[in-house]
Amino acid sequence: EVQLVQSGAEVKKPGESLKISCKGSGYSFTSYWIGWVRQMPGKGLEWMGIIYPGDSDTRYSPSFQGQVTISADKSISTAYLQWSSLKASDTAMYYCVREYCSGGSCYSAFDIWGQGTMVTVSS
Amino acid sequence: EIVMTQSPATLSVSPGERATLSCRASQSVSSNLAWYQQKPGQAPRLLIYGASTRATGIPARFSGSGSGTEFTLTISSLQSEDFAVYYCQQYNNWPPEYTFGQGTKLEIK
């Protein structure tokens, strides 16, 4: 079964650092782009950035550039999203997603979603 | 930055009826448009990609159409499990960005 399994919920204080993870299984992890999507409480979906684990090519949404770091360790089929200094406004559910590819073509849509990691930042 | 605008924000439809959801892009995105369904407490699910192709396992009552700046998701005969929030999402090649619409909540009338 193709799946992305994310790390568990986190409760942090403002100013703390955090790194959450997303482990892929059931497919060739290095051959698909992995992205991150934020959903603030009661709000819509926001694309944060995306990485190609095969060569670590990474792109960021302008809204999140400099605010977070996306990385991947292909040896353990895991992507990461990290913050160096959390703010209360980072409180949200974070999803990792896989870009859909089939028959050698990719379609700029996300077919596999992790279960989400809830991050709560509060003093 | 391409802005995606969905309408209406909330749509009230009776089971068995047809629902039509709209998504407009601020500039052409060709056919690089996807639709997702999200139920409370769940991750979104891919319904449509390439503006009109159903993802694996998606029932035929879901259909997508459009290209350029105007897109539509149609659910031909609503089932109880279809009441959810729907998002459109575009992809732009350069600068590379994926943008979601703000969502349409489909509720039972």
Coordinates of C-alpha atoms in Angstrom, one line a residue:
Chain A
E1 CA 0.0 0.0 0.0
V2 CA 1.3 3.4 -0.9
Q3 CA 1.2 5.7 2.1
L4 CA 2.7 8.7 3.8
V5 CA 2.9 8.4 7.6
Q6 CA 3.5 11.6 9.6
S7 CA 4.9 12.1 13.0
G8 CA 2.6 12.8 15.9
A9 CA 1.1 16.0 17.3
E10 CA 3.3 18.6 18.8
V11 CA 2.8 21.3 21.5
K12 CA 5.4 23.9 21.6
K13 CA 6.1 27.4 23.0
P14 CA 6.8 30.5 20.9
G15 CA 10.5 30.7 20.0
E16 CA 11.1 26.9 20.1
S17 CA 12.3 24.9 17.2
L18 CA 10.5 22.0 15.6
K19 CA 11.0 19.3 12.9
I20 CA 8.2 17.1 11.8
S21 CA 8.5 14.1 9.5
C22 CA 6.7 12.2 6.8
K23 CA 7.7 8.7 5.9
G24 CA 6.8 7.3 2.5
S25 CA 6.3 3.6 1.8
G26 CA 5.0 1.3 -0.9
Y27 CA 6.6 3.2 -3.7
S28 CA 9.9 4.6 -5.0
F29 CA 10.4 7.5 -2.6
T30 CA 13.1 9.2 -4.7
S31 CA 11.0 9.4 -7.8
Y32 CA 8.1 11.6 -6.6
W33 CA 7.9 15.1 -5.4
I34 CA 6.8 15.5 -1.8
G35 CA 5.1 18.7 -0.7
W36 CA 3.8 20.3 2.5
V37 CA 0.3 21.9 2.9
R38 CA -0.8 24.0 5.9
Q39 CA -4.4 24.1 7.2
M40 CA -5.0 26.6 10.0
P41 CA -7.9 25.9 12.3
G42 CA -11.2 26.2 10.4
K43 CA -9.4 27.5 7.3
G44 CA -8.5 26.4 3.8
L45 CA -5.4 24.7 2.3
E46 CA -2.1 26.5 1.7
W47 CA 0.8 25.1 -0.3
M48 CA 4.1 25.7 1.5
G49 CA 6.7 24.0 -0.6
I50 CA 7.9 20.9 -2.3
I51 CA 11.0 18.7 -2.6
Y52 CA 12.2 16.0 -5.0
P53 CA 14.0 13.5 -2.7
G54 CA 16.0 12.1 -5.6
D55 CA 18.2 15.2 -5.8
S56 CA 16.8 17.4 -2.9
D57 CA 15.6 20.1 -5.4
T58 CA 13.3 22.2 -3.3
R59 CA 10.8 25.0 -4.1
Y60 CA 9.0 27.2 -1.7
S61 CA 5.8 29.2 -1.8
P62 CA 6.8 32.9 -1.5
S63 CA 4.5 33.1 1.5
F64 CA 6.7 30.5 3.3
Q65 CA 10.1 31.2 1.9
G66 CA 12.5 31.9 4.8
Q67 CA 9.9 30.8 7.4
V68 CA 10.4 27.1 7.1
T69 CA 12.9 24.5 5.8
I70 CA 12.0 21.5 3.8
S71 CA 14.4 18.6 3.6
A72 CA 14.5 14.9 2.9
D73 CA 16.6 11.8 3.8
K74 CA 16.2 9.4 0.9
S75 CA 18.1 6.7 2.8
I76 CA 15.1 6.4 5.2
S77 CA 12.4 7.6 2.7
T78 CA 11.5 10.5 5.0
A79 CA 10.7 14.2 4.3
Y80 CA 10.9 16.9 6.9
L81 CA 9.4 20.3 7.6
Q82 CA 11.2 22.4 10.2
W83 CA 10.9 25.7 12.0
S84 CA 13.8 27.5 13.8
S85 CA 11.6 29.8 15.9
L86 CA 7.9 29.0 16.1
K87 CA 5.1 31.6 16.4
A88 CA 1.6 31.3 17.7
S89 CA 0.4 31.8 14.1
D90 CA 2.2 28.5 13.1
T91 CA -0.6 26.7 15.0
A92 CA -2.1 24.5 12.3
M93 CA -2.5 21.0 10.8
Y94 CA 0.3 20.2 8.4
Y95 CA -0.1 17.6 5.7
C96 CA 2.6 16.0 3.5
V97 CA 1.5 15.1 0.0
R98 CA 2.8 13.2 -2.9
E99 CA 2.6 14.6 -6.5
Y100 CA 0.6 12.3 -8.7
C101 CA 2.5 10.7 -11.5
S102 CA 1.5 7.9 -13.8
G103 CA 2.9 6.4 -17.0
G104 CA 5.9 8.6 -17.0
S105 CA 3.8 11.8 -16.7
C106 CA 3.2 14.0 -13.6
Y107 CA 0.0 15.9 -13.2
S108 CA 0.7 18.7 -10.6
A109 CA -1.9 17.2 -8.3
F110 CA -1.5 15.5 -4.9
D111 CA -2.8 11.9 -4.9
I112 CA -1.4 10.7 -1.5
W113 CA -1.9 12.6 1.7
G114 CA -0.4 11.9 5.1
Q115 CA -2.7 11.8 8.1
G116 CA -1.6 15.3 9.2
T117 CA 0.5 16.5 12.1
M118 CA -1.2 19.0 14.4
V119 CA 1.2 21.7 15.7
T120 CA 0.1 23.9 18.5
V121 CA 2.2 26.8 19.6
S122 CA 1.1 28.4 22.8
S123 CA 2.8 30.1 25.8
Chain B
E1 CA 0.8 35.0 -8.0
I2 CA -2.2 33.2 -9.4
V3 CA -5.3 33.6 -7.3
M4 CA -8.0 30.9 -7.3
T5 CA -11.6 32.0 -6.5
Q6 CA -14.3 29.4 -5.8
S7 CA -18.0 30.1 -5.8
P8 CA -20.3 29.8 -4.0
A9 CA -18.7 29.7 -0.6
T10 CA -21.6 27.5 0.6
L11 CA -23.9 25.4 -1.6
S12 CA -27.1 23.8 -0.2
V13 CA -28.4 20.9 -2.3
S14 CA -30.8 18.1 -1.6
P15 CA -29.6 14.4 -1.9
G16 CA -30.2 13.1 -5.4
E17 CA -29.9 16.5 -7.0
R18 CA -27.0 17.9 -9.1
A19 CA -24.3 20.2 -7.6
T20 CA -22.2 22.5 -9.7
L21 CA -19.1 24.1 -8.1
S22 CA -17.1 26.8 -9.8
C23 CA -13.4 27.8 -9.7
R24 CA -11.9 30.8 -11.5
A25 CA -8.2 31.5 -11.9
S26 CA -6.8 35.0 -12.1
Q27 CA -4.8 34.1 -15.2
S28 CA -4.7 31.0 -17.4
V29 CA -3.6 27.8 -15.9
S30 CA -4.3 25.7 -19.0
S31 CA -5.6 22.4 -17.7
N32 CA -3.4 22.3 -14.6
L33 CA -6.3 22.1 -12.3
A34 CA -7.3 19.6 -9.6
W35 CA -10.3 19.2 -7.3
Y36 CA -10.2 17.7 -3.8
Q37 CA -12.8 16.7 -1.3
Q38 CA -12.3 17.1 2.5
K39 CA -14.6 15.7 5.2
P40 CA -14.3 16.9 8.8
G41 CA -11.3 15.4 10.6
Q42 CA -9.9 13.9 7.5
A43 CA -7.2 14.7 5.0
P44 CA -8.3 15.9 1.6
R45 CA -8.8 13.4 -1.2
L46 CA -7.9 13.9 -4.9
L47 CA -11.0 13.7 -7.1
I48 CA -10.0 15.2 -10.4
Y49 CA -6.7 16.1 -12.1
G50 CA -5.9 17.6 -15.4
A51 CA -9.2 19.5 -15.1
S52 CA -11.3 16.6 -16.2
T53 CA -9.8 13.2 -15.4
R54 CA -11.1 11.3 -12.4
A55 CA -8.6 10.0 -9.9
T56 CA -8.4 6.3 -9.2
G57 CA -11.5 5.0 -7.4
I58 CA -13.6 8.2 -7.8
P59 CA -17.2 7.5 -8.8
A60 CA -18.5 8.5 -12.2
R61 CA -21.0 11.0 -10.7
F62 CA -18.0 13.3 -10.2
S63 CA -16.9 15.2 -13.3
G64 CA -14.7 18.1 -14.0
S65 CA -14.6 20.5 -17.0
G66 CA -13.0 23.7 -18.1
S67 CA -9.6 25.1 -19.2
G68 CA -7.8 28.4 -19.0
T69 CA -9.4 30.4 -16.2
E70 CA -12.9 28.8 -15.7
F71 CA -13.5 25.4 -14.2
T72 CA -16.4 23.4 -12.9
L73 CA -16.9 20.4 -10.7
T74 CA -20.2 18.7 -11.2
I75 CA -21.7 16.0 -8.9
S76 CA -24.5 14.5 -10.9
S77 CA -26.6 12.9 -8.1
L78 CA -25.6 13.8 -4.6
Q79 CA -25.1 11.0 -2.1
S80 CA -25.0 11.5 1.6
E81 CA -21.3 10.9 1.7
D82 CA -20.7 13.8 -0.8
F83 CA -21.5 16.5 1.6
A84 CA -18.1 18.0 2.4
V85 CA -15.8 20.9 1.5
Y86 CA -14.3 21.0 -2.0
Y87 CA -11.1 22.7 -3.0
C88 CA -9.7 23.5 -6.5
Q89 CA -5.9 23.7 -6.9
Q90 CA -3.8 25.0 -9.8
Y91 CA -0.2 24.5 -10.8
N92 CA 1.9 27.1 -12.5
N93 CA 5.2 26.2 -14.1
W94 CA 7.2 29.4 -13.4
P95 CA 7.6 30.5 -10.7
P96 CA 6.6 27.0 -9.5
E97 CA 3.5 27.3 -7.4
Y98 CA 0.5 25.4 -6.4
T99 CA -2.5 27.5 -5.3
F100 CA -5.7 26.3 -3.7
G101 CA -9.0 28.0 -3.8
Q102 CA -10.7 29.0 -0.5
G103 CA -13.1 26.1 -0.7
T104 CA -16.8 25.5 -1.2
K105 CA -18.8 23.9 1.5
L106 CA -21.5 21.6 0.1
E107 CA -24.2 21.1 2.7
I108 CA -27.5 19.2 2.8
K109 CA -30.6 21.3 2.0

